[in-house]
Tab-separated table of N, CA and C in Angstrom:
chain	number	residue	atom	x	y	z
A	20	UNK	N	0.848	-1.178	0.000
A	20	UNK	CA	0.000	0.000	0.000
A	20	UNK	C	0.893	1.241	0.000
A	21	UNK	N	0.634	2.299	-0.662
A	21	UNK	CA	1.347	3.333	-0.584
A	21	UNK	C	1.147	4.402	0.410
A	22	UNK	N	1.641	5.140	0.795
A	22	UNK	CA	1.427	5.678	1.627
A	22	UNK	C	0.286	6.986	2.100
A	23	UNK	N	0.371	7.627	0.414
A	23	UNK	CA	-0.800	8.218	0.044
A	23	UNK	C	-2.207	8.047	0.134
A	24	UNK	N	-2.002	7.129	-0.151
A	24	UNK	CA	-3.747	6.017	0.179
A	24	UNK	C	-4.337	5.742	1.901
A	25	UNK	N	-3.235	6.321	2.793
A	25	UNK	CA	-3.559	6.623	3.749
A	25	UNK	C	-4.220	7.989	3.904
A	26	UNK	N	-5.605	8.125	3.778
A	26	UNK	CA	-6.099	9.559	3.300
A	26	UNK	C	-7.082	9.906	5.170
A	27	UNK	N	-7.203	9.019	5.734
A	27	UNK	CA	-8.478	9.296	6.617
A	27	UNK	C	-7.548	9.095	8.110
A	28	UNK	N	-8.167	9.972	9.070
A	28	UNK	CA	-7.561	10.195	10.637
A	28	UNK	C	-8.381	9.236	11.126
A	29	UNK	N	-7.549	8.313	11.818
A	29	UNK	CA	-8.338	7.644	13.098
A	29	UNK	C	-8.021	7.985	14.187
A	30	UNK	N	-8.880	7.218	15.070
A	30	UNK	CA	-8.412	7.228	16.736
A	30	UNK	C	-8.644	6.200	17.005
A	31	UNK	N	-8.052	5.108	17.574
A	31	UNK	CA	-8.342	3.748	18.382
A	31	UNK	C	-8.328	4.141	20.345
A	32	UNK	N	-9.485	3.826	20.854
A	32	UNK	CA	-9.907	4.455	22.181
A	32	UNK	C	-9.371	3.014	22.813
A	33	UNK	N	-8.742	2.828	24.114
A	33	UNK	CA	-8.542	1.521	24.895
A	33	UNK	C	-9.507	1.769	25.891
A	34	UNK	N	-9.777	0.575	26.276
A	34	UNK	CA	-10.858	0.129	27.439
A	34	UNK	C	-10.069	0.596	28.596
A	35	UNK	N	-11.356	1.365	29.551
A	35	UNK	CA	-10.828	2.373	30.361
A	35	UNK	C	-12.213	2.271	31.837
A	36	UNK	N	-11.446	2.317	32.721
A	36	UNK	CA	-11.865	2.177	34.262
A	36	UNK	C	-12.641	3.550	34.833
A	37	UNK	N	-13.725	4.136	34.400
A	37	UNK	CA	-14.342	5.395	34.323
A	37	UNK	C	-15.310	5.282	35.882
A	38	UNK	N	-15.124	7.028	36.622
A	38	UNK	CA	-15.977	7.063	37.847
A	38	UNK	C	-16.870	7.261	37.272
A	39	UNK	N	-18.458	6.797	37.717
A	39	UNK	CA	-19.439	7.113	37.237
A	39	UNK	C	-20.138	8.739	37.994
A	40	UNK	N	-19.585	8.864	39.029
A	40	UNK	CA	-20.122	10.559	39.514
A	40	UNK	C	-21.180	10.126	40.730
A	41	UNK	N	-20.947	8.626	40.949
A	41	UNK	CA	-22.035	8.455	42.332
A	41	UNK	C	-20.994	7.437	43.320
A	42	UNK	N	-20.051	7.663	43.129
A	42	UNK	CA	-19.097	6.299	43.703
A	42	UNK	C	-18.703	5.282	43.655
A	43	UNK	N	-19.463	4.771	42.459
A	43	UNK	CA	-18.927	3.637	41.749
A	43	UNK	C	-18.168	3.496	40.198
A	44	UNK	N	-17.698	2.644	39.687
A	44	UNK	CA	-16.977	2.640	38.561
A	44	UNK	C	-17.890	1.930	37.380
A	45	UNK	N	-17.779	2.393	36.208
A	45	UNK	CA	-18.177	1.827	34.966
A	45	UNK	C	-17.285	1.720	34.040
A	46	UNK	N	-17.324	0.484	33.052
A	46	UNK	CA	-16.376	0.392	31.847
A	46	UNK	C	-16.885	1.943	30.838
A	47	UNK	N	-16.044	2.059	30.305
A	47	UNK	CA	-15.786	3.065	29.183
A	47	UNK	C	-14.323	3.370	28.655
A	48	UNK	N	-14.180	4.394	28.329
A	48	UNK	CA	-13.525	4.338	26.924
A	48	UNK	C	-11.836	4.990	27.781
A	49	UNK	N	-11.075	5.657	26.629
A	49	UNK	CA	-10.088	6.498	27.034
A	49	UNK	C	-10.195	8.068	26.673
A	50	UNK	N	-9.908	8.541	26.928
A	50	UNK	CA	-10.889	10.272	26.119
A	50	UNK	C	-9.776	10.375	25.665
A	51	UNK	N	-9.834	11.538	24.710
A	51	UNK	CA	-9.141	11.903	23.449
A	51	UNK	C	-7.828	12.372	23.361
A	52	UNK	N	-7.529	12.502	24.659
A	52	UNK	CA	-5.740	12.941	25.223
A	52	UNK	C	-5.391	11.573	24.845
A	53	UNK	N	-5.442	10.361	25.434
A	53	UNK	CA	-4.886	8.997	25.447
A	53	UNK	C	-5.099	8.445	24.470
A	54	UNK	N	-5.886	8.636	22.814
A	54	UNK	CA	-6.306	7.564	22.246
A	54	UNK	C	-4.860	7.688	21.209
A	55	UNK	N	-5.039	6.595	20.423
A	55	UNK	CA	-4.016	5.936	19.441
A	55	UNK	C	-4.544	6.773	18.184
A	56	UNK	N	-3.945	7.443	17.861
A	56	UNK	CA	-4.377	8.534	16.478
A	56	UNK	C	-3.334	8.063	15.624
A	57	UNK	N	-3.772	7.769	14.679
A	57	UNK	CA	-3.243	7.308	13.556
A	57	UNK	C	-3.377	7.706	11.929
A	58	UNK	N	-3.135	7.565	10.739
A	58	UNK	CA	-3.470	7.921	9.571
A	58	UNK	C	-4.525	6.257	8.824
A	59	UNK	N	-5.223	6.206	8.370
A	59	UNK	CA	-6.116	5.116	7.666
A	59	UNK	C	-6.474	4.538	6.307
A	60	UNK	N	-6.266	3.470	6.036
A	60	UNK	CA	-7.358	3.566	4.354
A	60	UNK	C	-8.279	2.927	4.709
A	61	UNK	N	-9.742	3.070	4.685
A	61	UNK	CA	-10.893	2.504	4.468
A	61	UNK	C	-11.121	1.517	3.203
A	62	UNK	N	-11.105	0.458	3.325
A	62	UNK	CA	-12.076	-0.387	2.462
A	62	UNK	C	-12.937	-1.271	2.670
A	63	UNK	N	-14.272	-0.726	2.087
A	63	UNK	CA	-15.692	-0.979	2.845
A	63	UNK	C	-15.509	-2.724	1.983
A	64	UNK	N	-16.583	-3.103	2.689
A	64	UNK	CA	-17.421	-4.825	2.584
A	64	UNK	C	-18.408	-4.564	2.208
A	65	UNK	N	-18.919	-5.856	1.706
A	65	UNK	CA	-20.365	-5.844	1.459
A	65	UNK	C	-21.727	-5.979	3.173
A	66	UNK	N	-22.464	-4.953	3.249
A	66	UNK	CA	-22.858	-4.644	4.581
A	66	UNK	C	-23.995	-5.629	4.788
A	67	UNK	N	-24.363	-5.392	5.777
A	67	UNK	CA	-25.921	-6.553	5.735
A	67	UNK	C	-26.949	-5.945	6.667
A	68	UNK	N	-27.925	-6.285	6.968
A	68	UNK	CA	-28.801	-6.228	7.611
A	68	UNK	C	-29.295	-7.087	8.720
A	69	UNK	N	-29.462	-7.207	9.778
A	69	UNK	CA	-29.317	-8.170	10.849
A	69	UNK	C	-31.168	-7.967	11.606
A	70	UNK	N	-32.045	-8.286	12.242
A	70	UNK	CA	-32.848	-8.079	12.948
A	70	UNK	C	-32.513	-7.919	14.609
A	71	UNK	N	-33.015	-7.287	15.218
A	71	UNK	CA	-32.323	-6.916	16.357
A	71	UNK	C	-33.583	-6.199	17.275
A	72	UNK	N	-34.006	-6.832	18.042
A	72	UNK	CA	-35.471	-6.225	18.914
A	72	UNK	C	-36.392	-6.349	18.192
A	73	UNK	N	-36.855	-6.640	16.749
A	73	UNK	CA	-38.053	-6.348	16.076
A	73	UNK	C	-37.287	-5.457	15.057
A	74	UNK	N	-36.496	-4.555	15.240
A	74	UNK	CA	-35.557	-4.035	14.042
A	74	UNK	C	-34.779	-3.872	13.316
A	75	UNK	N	-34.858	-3.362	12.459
A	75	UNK	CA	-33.557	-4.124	11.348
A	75	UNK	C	-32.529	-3.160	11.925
A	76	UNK	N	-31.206	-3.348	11.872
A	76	UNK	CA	-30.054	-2.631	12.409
A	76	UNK	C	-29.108	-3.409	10.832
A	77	UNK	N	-28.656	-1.700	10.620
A	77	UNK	CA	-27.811	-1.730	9.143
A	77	UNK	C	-26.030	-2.009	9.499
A	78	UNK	N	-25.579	-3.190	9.304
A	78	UNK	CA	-24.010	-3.201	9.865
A	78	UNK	C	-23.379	-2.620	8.441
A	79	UNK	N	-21.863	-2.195	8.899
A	79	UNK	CA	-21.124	-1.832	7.247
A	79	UNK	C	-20.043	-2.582	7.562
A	80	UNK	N	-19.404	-3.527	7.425
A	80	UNK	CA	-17.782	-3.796	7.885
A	80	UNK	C	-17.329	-2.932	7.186
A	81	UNK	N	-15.648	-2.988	7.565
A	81	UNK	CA	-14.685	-2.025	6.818
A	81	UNK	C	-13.421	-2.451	7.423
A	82	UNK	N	-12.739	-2.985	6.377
A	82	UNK	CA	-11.366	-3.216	6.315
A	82	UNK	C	-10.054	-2.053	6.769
A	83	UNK	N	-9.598	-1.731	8.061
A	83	UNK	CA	-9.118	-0.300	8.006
A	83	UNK	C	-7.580	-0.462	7.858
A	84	UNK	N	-6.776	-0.109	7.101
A	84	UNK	CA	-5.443	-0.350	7.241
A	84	UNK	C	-4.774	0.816	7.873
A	85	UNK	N	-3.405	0.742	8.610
A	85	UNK	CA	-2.854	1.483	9.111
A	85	UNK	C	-1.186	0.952	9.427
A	86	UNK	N	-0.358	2.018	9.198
A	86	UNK	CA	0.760	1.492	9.451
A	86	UNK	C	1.095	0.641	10.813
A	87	UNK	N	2.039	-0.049	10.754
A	87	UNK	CA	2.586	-1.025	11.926
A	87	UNK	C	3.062	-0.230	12.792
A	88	UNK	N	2.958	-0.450	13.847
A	88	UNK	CA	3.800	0.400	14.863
A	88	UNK	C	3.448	0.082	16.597
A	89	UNK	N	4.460	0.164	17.070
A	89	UNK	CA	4.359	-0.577	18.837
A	89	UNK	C	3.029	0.078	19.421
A	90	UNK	N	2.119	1.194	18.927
A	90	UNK	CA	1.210	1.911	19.504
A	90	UNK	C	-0.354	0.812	18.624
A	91	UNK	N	0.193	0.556	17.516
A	91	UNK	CA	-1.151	0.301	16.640
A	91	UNK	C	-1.280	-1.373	17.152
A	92	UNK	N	0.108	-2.061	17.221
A	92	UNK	CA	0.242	-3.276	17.615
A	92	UNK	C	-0.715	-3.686	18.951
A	93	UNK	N	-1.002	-3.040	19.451
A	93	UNK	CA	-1.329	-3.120	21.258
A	93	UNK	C	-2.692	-3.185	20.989
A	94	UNK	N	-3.684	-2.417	19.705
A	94	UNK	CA	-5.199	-2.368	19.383
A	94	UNK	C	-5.486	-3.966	19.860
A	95	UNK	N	-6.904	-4.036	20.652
A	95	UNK	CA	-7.683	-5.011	20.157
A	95	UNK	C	-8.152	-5.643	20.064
A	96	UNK	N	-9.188	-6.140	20.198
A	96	UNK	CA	-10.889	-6.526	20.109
A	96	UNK	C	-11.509	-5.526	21.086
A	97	UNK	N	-10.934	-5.126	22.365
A	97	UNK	CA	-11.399	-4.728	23.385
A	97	UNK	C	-11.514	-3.369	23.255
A	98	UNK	N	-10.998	-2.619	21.489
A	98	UNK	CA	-10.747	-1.311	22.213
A	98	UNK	C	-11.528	-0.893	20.892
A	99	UNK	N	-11.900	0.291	20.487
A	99	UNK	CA	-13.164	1.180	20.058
A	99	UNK	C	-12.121	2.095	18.886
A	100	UNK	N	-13.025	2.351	17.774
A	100	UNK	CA	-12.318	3.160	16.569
A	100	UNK	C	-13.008	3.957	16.513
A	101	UNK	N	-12.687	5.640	16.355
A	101	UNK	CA	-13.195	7.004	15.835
A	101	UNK	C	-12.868	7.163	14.780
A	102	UNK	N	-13.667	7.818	14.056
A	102	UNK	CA	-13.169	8.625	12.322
A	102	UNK	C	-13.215	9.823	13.022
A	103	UNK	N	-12.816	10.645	11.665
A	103	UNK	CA	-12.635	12.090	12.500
A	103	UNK	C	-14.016	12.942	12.025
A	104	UNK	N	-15.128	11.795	11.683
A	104	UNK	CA	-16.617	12.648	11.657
A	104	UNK	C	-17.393	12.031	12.875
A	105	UNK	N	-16.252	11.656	14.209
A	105	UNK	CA	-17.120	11.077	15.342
A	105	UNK	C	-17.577	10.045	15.300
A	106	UNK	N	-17.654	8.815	14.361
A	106	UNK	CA	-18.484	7.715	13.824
A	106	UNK	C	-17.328	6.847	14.468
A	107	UNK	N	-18.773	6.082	15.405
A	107	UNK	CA	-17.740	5.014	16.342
A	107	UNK	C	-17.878	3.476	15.353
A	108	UNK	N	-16.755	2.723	15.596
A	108	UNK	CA	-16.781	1.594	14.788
A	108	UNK	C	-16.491	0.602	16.527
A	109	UNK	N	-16.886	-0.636	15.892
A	109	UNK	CA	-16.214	-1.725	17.019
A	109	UNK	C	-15.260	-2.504	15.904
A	110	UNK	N	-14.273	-3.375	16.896
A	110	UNK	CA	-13.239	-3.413	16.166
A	110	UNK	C	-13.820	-5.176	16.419
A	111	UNK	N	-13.515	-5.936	15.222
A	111	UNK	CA	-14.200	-7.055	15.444
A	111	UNK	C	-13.087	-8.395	15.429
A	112	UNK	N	-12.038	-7.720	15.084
A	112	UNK	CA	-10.587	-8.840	14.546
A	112	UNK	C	-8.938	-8.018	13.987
A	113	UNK	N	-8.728	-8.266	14.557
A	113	UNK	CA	-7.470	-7.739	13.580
A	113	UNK	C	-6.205	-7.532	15.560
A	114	UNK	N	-5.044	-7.149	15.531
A	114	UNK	CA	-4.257	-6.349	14.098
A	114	UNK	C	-3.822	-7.825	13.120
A	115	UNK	N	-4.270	-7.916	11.703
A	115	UNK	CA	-3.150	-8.632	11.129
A	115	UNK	C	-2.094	-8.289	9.978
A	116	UNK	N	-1.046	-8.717	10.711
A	116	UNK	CA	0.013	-7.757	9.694
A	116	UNK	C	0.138	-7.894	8.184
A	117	UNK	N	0.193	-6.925	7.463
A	117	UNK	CA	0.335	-7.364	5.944
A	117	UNK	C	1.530	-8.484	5.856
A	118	UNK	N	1.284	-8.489	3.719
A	118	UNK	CA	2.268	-9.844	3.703
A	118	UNK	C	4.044	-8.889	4.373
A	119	UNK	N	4.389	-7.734	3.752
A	119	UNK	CA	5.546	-7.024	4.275
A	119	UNK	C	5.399	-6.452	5.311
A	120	UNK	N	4.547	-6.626	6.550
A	120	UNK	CA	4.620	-6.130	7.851
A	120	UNK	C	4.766	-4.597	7.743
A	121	UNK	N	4.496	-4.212	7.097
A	121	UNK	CA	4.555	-2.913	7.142
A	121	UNK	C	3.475	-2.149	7.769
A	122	UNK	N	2.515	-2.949	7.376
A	122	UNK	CA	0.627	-2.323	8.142
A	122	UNK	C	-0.015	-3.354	8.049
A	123	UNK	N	-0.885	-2.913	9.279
A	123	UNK	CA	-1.319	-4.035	9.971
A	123	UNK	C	-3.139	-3.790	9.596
A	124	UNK	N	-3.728	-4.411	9.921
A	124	UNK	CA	-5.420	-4.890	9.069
A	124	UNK	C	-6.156	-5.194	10.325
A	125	UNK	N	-7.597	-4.336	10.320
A	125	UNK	CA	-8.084	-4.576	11.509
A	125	UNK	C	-9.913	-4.527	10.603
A	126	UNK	N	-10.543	-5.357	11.198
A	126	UNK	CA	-11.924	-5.185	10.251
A	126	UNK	C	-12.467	-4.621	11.362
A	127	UNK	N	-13.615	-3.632	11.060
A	127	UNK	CA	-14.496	-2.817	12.164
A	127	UNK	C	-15.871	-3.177	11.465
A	128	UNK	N	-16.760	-1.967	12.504
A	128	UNK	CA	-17.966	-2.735	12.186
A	128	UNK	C	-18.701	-1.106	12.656
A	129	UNK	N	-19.467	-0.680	11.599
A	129	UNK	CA	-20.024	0.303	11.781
A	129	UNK	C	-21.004	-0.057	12.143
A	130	UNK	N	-22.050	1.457	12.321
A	130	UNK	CA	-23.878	1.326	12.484
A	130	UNK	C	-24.045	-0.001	13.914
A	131	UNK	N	-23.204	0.257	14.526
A	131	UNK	CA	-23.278	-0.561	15.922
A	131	UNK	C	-22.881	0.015	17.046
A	132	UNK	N	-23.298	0.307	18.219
A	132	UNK	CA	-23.395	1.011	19.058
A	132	UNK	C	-21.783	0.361	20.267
């Protein structure tokens, strides 16, 4: 992949130990000082449609590539993807490294909460 084709900003958020404001703790995210910001190429999948409560819920996968690196290496399953239009993805598999290790492959999963 060239390097150019890295056109889109991410953020990968790690799973994070949050006060909830009454004395107890809840899972959530890392806020935006700590996350893994990176450069991206998007390449979408074919999406589907799933039923879910009585409603249809629209998934998109998306293939996200990003260079290799000791920060991008550490992503994963457990931790949450931003675009830089706020659109949260879950991360469903990855990192796997290309055939030249150069960047690593993570599939996400849009239109999922």
């Amino acid at each position: 992949m060239e390097a150019g084709k890295l056109d889109r900003r991410v953020a990968f958020d790690a799973p994070k130990k949050i006060k909830d404001g009454h004395g107890g703790i809840k899972n959530g995210f890392a806020d935006d000082a700590d996350a893994t910001k990176v450069w991206a190429n998007f390449r979408y999948l074919r999406g589907g449609e799933t039923v879910q409560a009585a409603r249809l819920a629209g998934r998109q996968p998306i293939v996200v590539t990003v260079r290799s690196s000791s920060q991008s290496k550490a992503v994963d399953t457990s931790w949450r993807m931003r675009d830089s239009d706020g659109e949260i993805y879950n991360i469903r598999s990855g990192p796997v490294p290309s055939d030249d290790r150069l960047y690593l492959e993570f599939t996400v999963e849009g239109g999922v909460a």
